[in-house]
Amino acid sequence: MGDGRSKREETSDQLRAQMAEALLALMEQEPIGKITAQEIASTAGVGRATWFRLFGSKEEALVWQAKRLWHSYWRNRSLDESEATDRERGDAFFRFNYENRDFLRLVYRQGMKHTLYDVYYQLIMPAETSDVMAGYVARCAAYAAVGLLDEWVTRDFAETPEQLIALARMASPA
């Protein structure tokens, strides 16, 4: 932690986690469109102003939660995400989503799947490259993975992560 800024950031992240979890709990009970900032804050045990200070919208909270889950997935496996190969990142994407299928089911059931598309694309897209063809291939592969995920969730995770990884490799232009 070290300095005061790190302590504030840690506290803010803890509050974000509380509020994102509160939003998910409320989404289990009612449509997201009917959930108010006051309800989220109250469920999380914080003030309404805290919600607005840390999140601009419910969609932002869902995106934050997806990123938090993704980074936690890597930490829990003692893996360095930044050193992962494109293939390792792609394989982890399907295993991660299978482990977090209840989160995805809830988001889909609430009609909010669009909030995840961009964040998931960003999470699996490798760093930029100066190789033009490699850039195009990586972008196609990332969108293909998100498309496969969409079908997988729609099919209620009928296949195993390993089966999806095999499909992703067949769909990948690389």
Coordinates of N, CA and C in Angstrom, one line a residue:
M1 N 0.8 -1.2 0.0 CA 0.0 0.0 0.0 C 0.9 1.2 0.0
G2 N 1.7 1.4 1.0 CA 2.6 2.5 1.0 C 2.0 3.9 1.3
D3 N 1.8 4.7 0.2 CA 1.3 6.1 0.4 C -0.2 6.1 0.5
G4 N -0.7 7.4 0.9 CA -2.1 7.6 1.1 C -2.9 7.4 -0.1
R5 N -2.4 7.7 -1.3 CA -3.2 7.5 -2.5 C -3.5 6.0 -2.7
S6 N -2.6 5.1 -2.5 CA -2.8 3.7 -2.6 C -3.9 3.2 -1.6
K7 N -3.9 3.8 -0.5 CA -4.9 3.4 0.5 C -6.3 3.9 0.0
R8 N -6.4 5.1 -0.5 CA -7.7 5.6 -1.1 C -8.1 4.7 -2.3
E9 N -7.2 4.3 -3.1 CA -7.5 3.5 -4.3 C -8.0 2.1 -3.8
E10 N -7.4 1.6 -2.8 CA -7.8 0.3 -2.2 C -9.2 0.4 -1.6
T11 N -9.5 1.5 -0.9 CA -10.8 1.7 -0.3 C -11.8 1.9 -1.4
S12 N -11.5 2.7 -2.4 CA -12.4 2.9 -3.5 C -12.8 1.5 -4.2
D13 N -11.7 0.7 -4.4 CA -12.0 -0.6 -5.0 C -12.9 -1.5 -4.2
Q14 N -12.7 -1.4 -2.9 CA -13.5 -2.2 -2.0 C -15.0 -1.7 -2.0
L15 N -15.1 -0.4 -2.1 CA -16.5 0.1 -2.2 C -17.1 -0.2 -3.6
R16 N -16.3 -0.2 -4.6 CA -16.8 -0.6 -5.9 C -17.3 -2.0 -5.9
A17 N -16.5 -2.9 -5.3 CA -16.8 -4.3 -5.2 C -18.1 -4.5 -4.5
Q18 N -18.3 -3.8 -3.3 CA -19.5 -3.9 -2.6 C -20.7 -3.5 -3.4
M19 N -20.6 -2.4 -4.1 CA -21.7 -1.9 -4.9 C -22.0 -2.7 -6.1
A20 N -20.9 -3.2 -6.8 CA -21.2 -4.1 -7.9 C -21.8 -5.4 -7.4
E21 N -21.4 -6.0 -6.3 CA -22.1 -7.1 -5.8 C -23.5 -6.9 -5.4
A22 N -23.8 -5.7 -4.8 CA -25.1 -5.3 -4.5 C -26.0 -5.2 -5.7
L23 N -25.4 -4.6 -6.8 CA -26.2 -4.5 -8.1 C -26.5 -5.9 -8.6
L24 N -25.6 -6.8 -8.5 CA -25.8 -8.2 -9.0 C -26.9 -8.9 -8.1
A25 N -26.9 -8.7 -6.8 CA -27.9 -9.3 -5.9 C -29.3 -8.7 -6.3
L26 N -29.3 -7.4 -6.5 CA -30.6 -6.8 -6.9 C -31.1 -7.3 -8.2
M27 N -30.2 -7.5 -9.2 CA -30.5 -8.0 -10.5 C -31.1 -9.4 -10.4
E28 N -30.8 -10.1 -9.4 CA -31.4 -11.5 -9.2 C -32.9 -11.3 -8.9
Q29 N -33.3 -10.2 -8.3 CA -34.6 -10.0 -7.8 C -35.6 -9.2 -8.7
E30 N -35.0 -8.2 -9.5 CA -35.8 -7.3 -10.3 C -35.1 -6.9 -11.5
P31 N -35.8 -6.4 -12.5 CA -35.2 -5.9 -13.8 C -34.2 -4.8 -13.5
I32 N -33.1 -4.8 -14.2 CA -32.1 -3.7 -13.9 C -32.6 -2.3 -14.1
G33 N -33.5 -2.2 -15.0 CA -34.1 -0.9 -15.3 C -34.9 -0.3 -14.2
K34 N -35.3 -1.1 -13.3 CA -36.1 -0.7 -12.1 C -35.2 -0.5 -10.9
I35 N -34.0 -0.9 -10.9 CA -33.0 -0.7 -9.8 C -32.5 0.7 -9.7
T36 N -32.7 1.3 -8.6 CA -32.2 2.7 -8.4 C -30.8 2.7 -7.7
A37 N -30.2 3.9 -7.9 CA -28.9 4.1 -7.3 C -29.1 4.0 -5.7
Q38 N -30.2 4.5 -5.2 CA -30.4 4.4 -3.8 C -30.5 3.0 -3.3
E39 N -31.2 2.1 -4.1 CA -31.3 0.7 -3.7 C -29.9 0.1 -3.7
I40 N -29.1 0.3 -4.7 CA -27.8 -0.2 -4.8 C -26.9 0.2 -3.6
A41 N -26.9 1.5 -3.4 CA -26.1 2.0 -2.2 C -26.6 1.5 -0.9
S42 N -27.9 1.4 -0.7 CA -28.4 0.9 0.5 C -28.1 -0.6 0.7
T43 N -28.2 -1.4 -0.3 CA -27.8 -2.8 -0.3 C -26.4 -3.0 0.0
A44 N -25.5 -2.1 -0.5 CA -24.1 -2.1 -0.3 C -23.7 -1.6 1.0
G45 N -24.6 -0.9 1.7 CA -24.2 -0.3 3.0 C -23.4 1.0 2.8
V46 N -23.6 1.7 1.7 CA -22.9 3.0 1.5 C -24.0 4.1 1.2
G47 N -23.5 5.3 1.1 CA -24.4 6.4 0.8 C -24.6 6.5 -0.7
R48 N -25.7 7.1 -1.1 CA -26.0 7.3 -2.6 C -24.9 8.1 -3.3
A49 N -24.3 9.1 -2.6 CA -23.3 9.9 -3.2 C -22.0 9.0 -3.5
T50 N -21.8 8.0 -2.7 CA -20.7 7.1 -3.0 C -20.9 6.4 -4.3
W51 N -22.1 5.9 -4.6 CA -22.4 5.3 -5.9 C -22.0 6.2 -7.0
F52 N -22.5 7.5 -7.0 CA -22.3 8.4 -8.1 C -20.8 8.9 -8.1
R53 N -20.1 8.8 -7.0 CA -18.7 9.2 -7.0 C -17.8 8.1 -7.7
L54 N -18.2 6.9 -7.6 CA -17.4 5.8 -8.1 C -17.9 5.1 -9.4
F55 N -19.2 5.3 -9.7 CA -19.8 4.7 -10.9 C -20.7 5.8 -11.6
G56 N -20.6 5.8 -12.9 CA -21.4 6.7 -13.7 C -22.8 6.1 -14.1
S57 N -22.8 4.7 -14.0 CA -24.0 4.0 -14.5 C -24.0 2.6 -14.0
K58 N -25.1 1.9 -14.1 CA -25.1 0.5 -13.8 C -24.3 -0.3 -14.8
E59 N -24.2 0.1 -16.0 CA -23.4 -0.6 -17.0 C -21.9 -0.5 -16.7
E60 N -21.5 0.7 -16.2 CA -20.1 0.9 -15.8 C -19.8 -0.1 -14.6
A61 N -20.7 -0.3 -13.7 CA -20.5 -1.2 -12.6 C -20.4 -2.6 -13.1
L62 N -21.2 -3.0 -14.1 CA -21.1 -4.4 -14.7 C -19.7 -4.6 -15.4
V63 N -19.3 -3.5 -16.1 CA -18.0 -3.6 -16.8 C -16.9 -3.7 -15.7
W64 N -16.9 -2.9 -14.7 CA -15.9 -3.0 -13.6 C -15.9 -4.4 -13.0
Q65 N -17.0 -4.9 -12.8 CA -17.1 -6.3 -12.2 C -16.5 -7.3 -13.1
A66 N -16.8 -7.2 -14.4 CA -16.2 -8.2 -15.3 C -14.7 -8.1 -15.3
K67 N -14.2 -6.9 -15.3 CA -12.7 -6.7 -15.3 C -12.1 -7.2 -14.0
R68 N -12.8 -6.9 -12.9 CA -12.3 -7.4 -11.5 C -12.3 -8.9 -11.5
L69 N -13.3 -9.6 -12.0 CA -13.3 -11.0 -12.1 C -12.2 -11.6 -12.9
W70 N -12.0 -10.9 -14.1 CA -10.9 -11.4 -15.0 C -9.5 -11.3 -14.3
H71 N -9.2 -10.1 -13.7 CA -7.9 -10.0 -13.1 C -7.8 -10.9 -11.9
S72 N -8.9 -11.1 -11.2 CA -8.8 -12.1 -10.1 C -8.6 -13.5 -10.6
Y73 N -9.2 -13.8 -11.7 CA -8.9 -15.2 -12.3 C -7.4 -15.4 -12.5
W74 N -6.7 -14.4 -13.0 CA -5.3 -14.6 -13.3 C -4.5 -14.6 -12.0
R75 N -4.9 -13.7 -11.0 CA -4.1 -13.7 -9.7 C -4.3 -15.0 -9.0
N76 N -5.5 -15.6 -9.0 CA -5.8 -16.8 -8.3 C -5.0 -18.0 -8.8
R77 N -4.5 -17.9 -10.0 CA -3.7 -18.9 -10.6 C -2.2 -18.6 -10.6
S78 N -1.9 -17.6 -10.0 CA -0.5 -17.1 -9.9 C 0.1 -17.0 -11.3
L79 N -0.7 -16.5 -12.2 CA -0.2 -16.3 -13.6 C 0.0 -14.8 -13.8
D80 N 0.9 -14.5 -14.7 CA 1.1 -13.1 -15.0 C 0.5 -12.9 -16.4
E81 N -0.7 -12.2 -16.3 CA -1.5 -11.9 -17.6 C -0.6 -11.2 -18.6
S82 N 0.2 -10.3 -18.2 CA 1.0 -9.6 -19.2 C 2.0 -10.4 -20.0
E83 N 2.4 -11.6 -19.4 CA 3.3 -12.5 -20.0 C 2.7 -13.6 -20.8
A84 N 1.4 -13.7 -20.7 CA 0.6 -14.8 -21.4 C 0.7 -14.6 -22.9
T85 N 0.8 -15.7 -23.6 CA 0.8 -15.7 -25.0 C -0.7 -15.5 -25.5
D86 N -0.9 -15.1 -26.7 CA -2.2 -14.9 -27.3 C -3.1 -16.2 -27.1
R87 N -2.5 -17.3 -27.3 CA -3.2 -18.6 -27.1 C -3.6 -18.8 -25.7
E88 N -2.6 -18.6 -24.8 CA -3.0 -18.7 -23.3 C -4.1 -17.8 -22.9
R89 N -4.0 -16.5 -23.4 CA -5.1 -15.6 -23.1 C -6.4 -16.0 -23.6
G90 N -6.4 -16.5 -24.9 CA -7.7 -17.0 -25.5 C -8.2 -18.2 -24.7
D91 N -7.4 -19.2 -24.4 CA -7.8 -20.3 -23.6 C -8.4 -19.9 -22.2
A92 N -7.7 -19.0 -21.6 CA -8.1 -18.5 -20.3 C -9.4 -17.9 -20.4
F93 N -9.7 -17.2 -21.5 CA -11.0 -16.5 -21.7 C -12.2 -17.4 -21.5
F94 N -12.1 -18.6 -22.2 CA -13.2 -19.6 -22.1 C -13.3 -20.2 -20.7
R95 N -12.1 -20.5 -20.1 CA -12.2 -21.1 -18.8 C -12.7 -20.1 -17.8
F96 N -12.3 -18.9 -17.9 CA -12.7 -17.8 -17.0 C -14.3 -17.7 -17.1
N97 N -14.8 -17.6 -18.3 CA -16.2 -17.4 -18.5 C -17.0 -18.6 -18.0
Y98 N -16.5 -19.8 -18.1 CA -17.2 -21.0 -17.6 C -17.2 -20.9 -16.1
E99 N -16.1 -20.5 -15.5 CA -16.1 -20.4 -14.0 C -17.1 -19.3 -13.5
N100 N -17.3 -18.3 -14.4 CA -18.2 -17.1 -14.0 C -19.5 -17.2 -14.8
R101 N -19.9 -18.4 -15.1 CA -21.2 -18.5 -15.9 C -22.4 -18.0 -15.2
D102 N -22.5 -18.0 -13.9 CA -23.6 -17.4 -13.2 C -23.7 -15.9 -13.5
F103 N -22.6 -15.3 -13.4 CA -22.5 -13.8 -13.7 C -23.0 -13.6 -15.1
L104 N -22.5 -14.3 -16.1 CA -22.9 -14.2 -17.5 C -24.4 -14.4 -17.7
R105 N -24.9 -15.5 -17.1 CA -26.3 -15.8 -17.2 C -27.2 -14.7 -16.7
L106 N -26.8 -14.1 -15.6 CA -27.5 -13.0 -15.0 C -27.5 -11.8 -15.9
V107 N -26.3 -11.4 -16.4 CA -26.2 -10.3 -17.3 C -27.0 -10.5 -18.6
Y108 N -27.0 -11.7 -19.1 CA -27.7 -12.0 -20.3 C -29.2 -12.0 -20.0
R109 N -29.6 -12.6 -18.9 CA -31.1 -12.6 -18.6 C -31.6 -11.2 -18.4
Q110 N -30.8 -10.3 -18.0 CA -31.2 -8.9 -17.8 C -31.1 -8.1 -19.1
G111 N -30.7 -8.7 -20.2 CA -30.6 -8.0 -21.5 C -29.4 -7.1 -21.5
M112 N -28.4 -7.3 -20.8 CA -27.3 -6.4 -20.7 C -26.0 -7.0 -21.3
K113 N -26.1 -8.0 -22.2 CA -24.9 -8.6 -22.7 C -24.0 -7.6 -23.5
H114 N -24.6 -6.6 -24.1 CA -23.8 -5.6 -24.8 C -22.8 -4.9 -23.9
T115 N -23.0 -4.9 -22.6 CA -22.1 -4.2 -21.8 C -20.8 -5.0 -21.7
L116 N -20.8 -6.3 -22.0 CA -19.6 -7.1 -21.8 C -18.8 -7.2 -23.1
Y117 N -19.4 -7.0 -24.2 CA -18.7 -7.2 -25.5 C -17.4 -6.4 -25.6
D118 N -17.5 -5.1 -25.4 CA -16.3 -4.3 -25.5 C -15.2 -4.7 -24.5
V119 N -15.7 -4.9 -23.2 CA -14.7 -5.2 -22.2 C -14.0 -6.5 -22.5
Y120 N -14.8 -7.5 -22.9 CA -14.2 -8.8 -23.2 C -13.3 -8.8 -24.4
Y121 N -13.7 -8.0 -25.4 CA -12.8 -7.8 -26.5 C -11.5 -7.2 -26.1
Q122 N -11.5 -6.2 -25.3 CA -10.3 -5.5 -24.8 C -9.4 -6.5 -24.0
L123 N -10.1 -7.3 -23.1 CA -9.3 -8.2 -22.3 C -8.6 -9.3 -23.0
I124 N -9.1 -9.7 -24.1 CA -8.4 -10.8 -24.9 C -7.6 -10.3 -26.1
M125 N -7.8 -9.1 -26.5 CA -7.1 -8.5 -27.6 C -5.6 -8.4 -27.2
P126 N -4.7 -8.9 -27.9 CA -3.3 -8.7 -27.5 C -2.8 -7.3 -27.8
A127 N -1.6 -7.0 -27.3 CA -1.1 -5.7 -27.4 C -0.9 -5.4 -28.9
E128 N -0.9 -4.1 -29.2 CA -0.8 -3.7 -30.6 C 0.5 -4.2 -31.2
T129 N 0.5 -4.4 -32.5 CA 1.7 -4.9 -33.2 C 2.0 -4.0 -34.4
S130 N 3.2 -3.9 -34.8 CA 3.6 -3.2 -36.0 C 3.3 -4.0 -37.3
D131 N 3.2 -5.3 -37.1 CA 2.9 -6.2 -38.2 C 1.4 -6.1 -38.6
V132 N 1.2 -5.5 -39.7 CA -0.2 -5.2 -40.1 C -1.1 -6.5 -40.2
M133 N -0.6 -7.5 -40.8 CA -1.4 -8.8 -40.9 C -1.6 -9.4 -39.5
A134 N -0.6 -9.4 -38.7 CA -0.8 -9.9 -37.3 C -1.9 -9.1 -36.6
G135 N -2.0 -7.8 -36.8 CA -3.0 -7.0 -36.2 C -4.4 -7.4 -36.6
Y136 N -4.5 -7.6 -37.9 CA -5.8 -8.0 -38.5 C -6.3 -9.3 -38.0
V137 N -5.3 -10.3 -38.0 CA -5.6 -11.6 -37.5 C -6.0 -11.6 -36.1
A138 N -5.3 -10.9 -35.2 CA -5.6 -10.8 -33.8 C -7.0 -10.2 -33.6
R139 N -7.3 -9.2 -34.3 CA -8.6 -8.6 -34.1 C -9.7 -9.5 -34.5
C140 N -9.5 -10.2 -35.6 CA -10.5 -11.2 -36.1 C -10.7 -12.3 -35.0
A141 N -9.6 -12.8 -34.5 CA -9.6 -13.8 -33.5 C -10.3 -13.4 -32.2
A142 N -10.1 -12.1 -31.8 CA -10.7 -11.6 -30.6 C -12.2 -11.5 -30.8
Y143 N -12.7 -11.0 -32.0 CA -14.1 -10.9 -32.2 C -14.7 -12.3 -32.4
A144 N -14.0 -13.2 -33.0 CA -14.5 -14.6 -33.1 C -14.7 -15.2 -31.7
A145 N -13.8 -14.9 -30.8 CA -13.9 -15.5 -29.4 C -15.1 -14.9 -28.7
V146 N -15.4 -13.6 -28.9 CA -16.5 -13.0 -28.3 C -17.8 -13.6 -28.9
G147 N -17.8 -13.8 -30.2 CA -18.9 -14.4 -30.9 C -19.2 -15.8 -30.4
L148 N -18.1 -16.6 -30.2 CA -18.3 -17.9 -29.7 C -18.9 -17.9 -28.3
L149 N -18.4 -17.0 -27.5 CA -18.9 -16.8 -26.1 C -20.4 -16.5 -26.1
D150 N -20.8 -15.6 -27.0 CA -22.2 -15.3 -27.1 C -23.1 -16.5 -27.4
E151 N -22.6 -17.3 -28.3 CA -23.4 -18.5 -28.7 C -23.4 -19.5 -27.5
W152 N -22.2 -19.6 -26.9 CA -22.0 -20.5 -25.7 C -23.0 -20.2 -24.6
V153 N -23.1 -18.9 -24.3 CA -24.0 -18.5 -23.2 C -25.4 -18.7 -23.6
T154 N -25.7 -18.4 -24.9 CA -27.1 -18.6 -25.4 C -27.5 -20.1 -25.3
R155 N -26.5 -21.0 -25.5 CA -26.7 -22.4 -25.4 C -26.5 -22.9 -24.0
D156 N -26.5 -22.0 -23.0 CA -26.3 -22.3 -21.6 C -25.1 -23.2 -21.3
F157 N -24.0 -22.9 -21.9 CA -22.7 -23.6 -21.6 C -22.8 -25.1 -21.9
A158 N -23.5 -25.5 -23.0 CA -23.7 -26.9 -23.3 C -22.4 -27.6 -23.5
E159 N -21.4 -26.9 -24.0 CA -20.1 -27.5 -24.2 C -19.1 -27.2 -23.0
T160 N -18.1 -28.0 -23.0 CA -17.0 -27.7 -21.9 C -16.1 -26.6 -22.4
P161 N -15.4 -26.0 -21.5 CA -14.4 -25.0 -22.0 C -13.4 -25.6 -23.0
E162 N -13.0 -26.8 -22.8 CA -12.1 -27.4 -23.8 C -12.7 -27.5 -25.2
Q163 N -14.0 -27.8 -25.2 CA -14.6 -27.9 -26.5 C -14.7 -26.5 -27.2
L164 N -15.0 -25.5 -26.4 CA -15.0 -24.1 -26.9 C -13.6 -23.7 -27.4
I165 N -12.6 -24.1 -26.6 CA -11.2 -23.7 -27.0 C -10.9 -24.4 -28.4
A166 N -11.3 -25.6 -28.6 CA -11.1 -26.3 -29.9 C -11.9 -25.6 -31.0
L167 N -13.1 -25.1 -30.7 CA -13.9 -24.4 -31.7 C -13.2 -23.1 -32.0
A168 N -12.7 -22.4 -31.0 CA -12.1 -21.1 -31.2 C -10.9 -21.3 -32.1
R169 N -10.1 -22.3 -31.9 CA -8.9 -22.6 -32.7 C -9.4 -22.9 -34.2
M170 N -10.5 -23.5 -34.4 CA -11.0 -23.8 -35.7 C -11.5 -22.5 -36.4
A171 N -12.1 -21.6 -35.6 CA -12.6 -20.4 -36.1 C -11.6 -19.3 -36.3
S172 N -10.5 -19.4 -35.6 CA -9.4 -18.4 -35.7 C -8.7 -18.4 -37.1
P173 N -8.5 -17.2 -37.6 CA -7.9 -17.2 -38.9 C -6.4 -17.5 -38.8
A174 N -5.8 -17.6 -37.6 CA -4.4 -17.9 -37.5 C -4.1 -19.3 -37.7

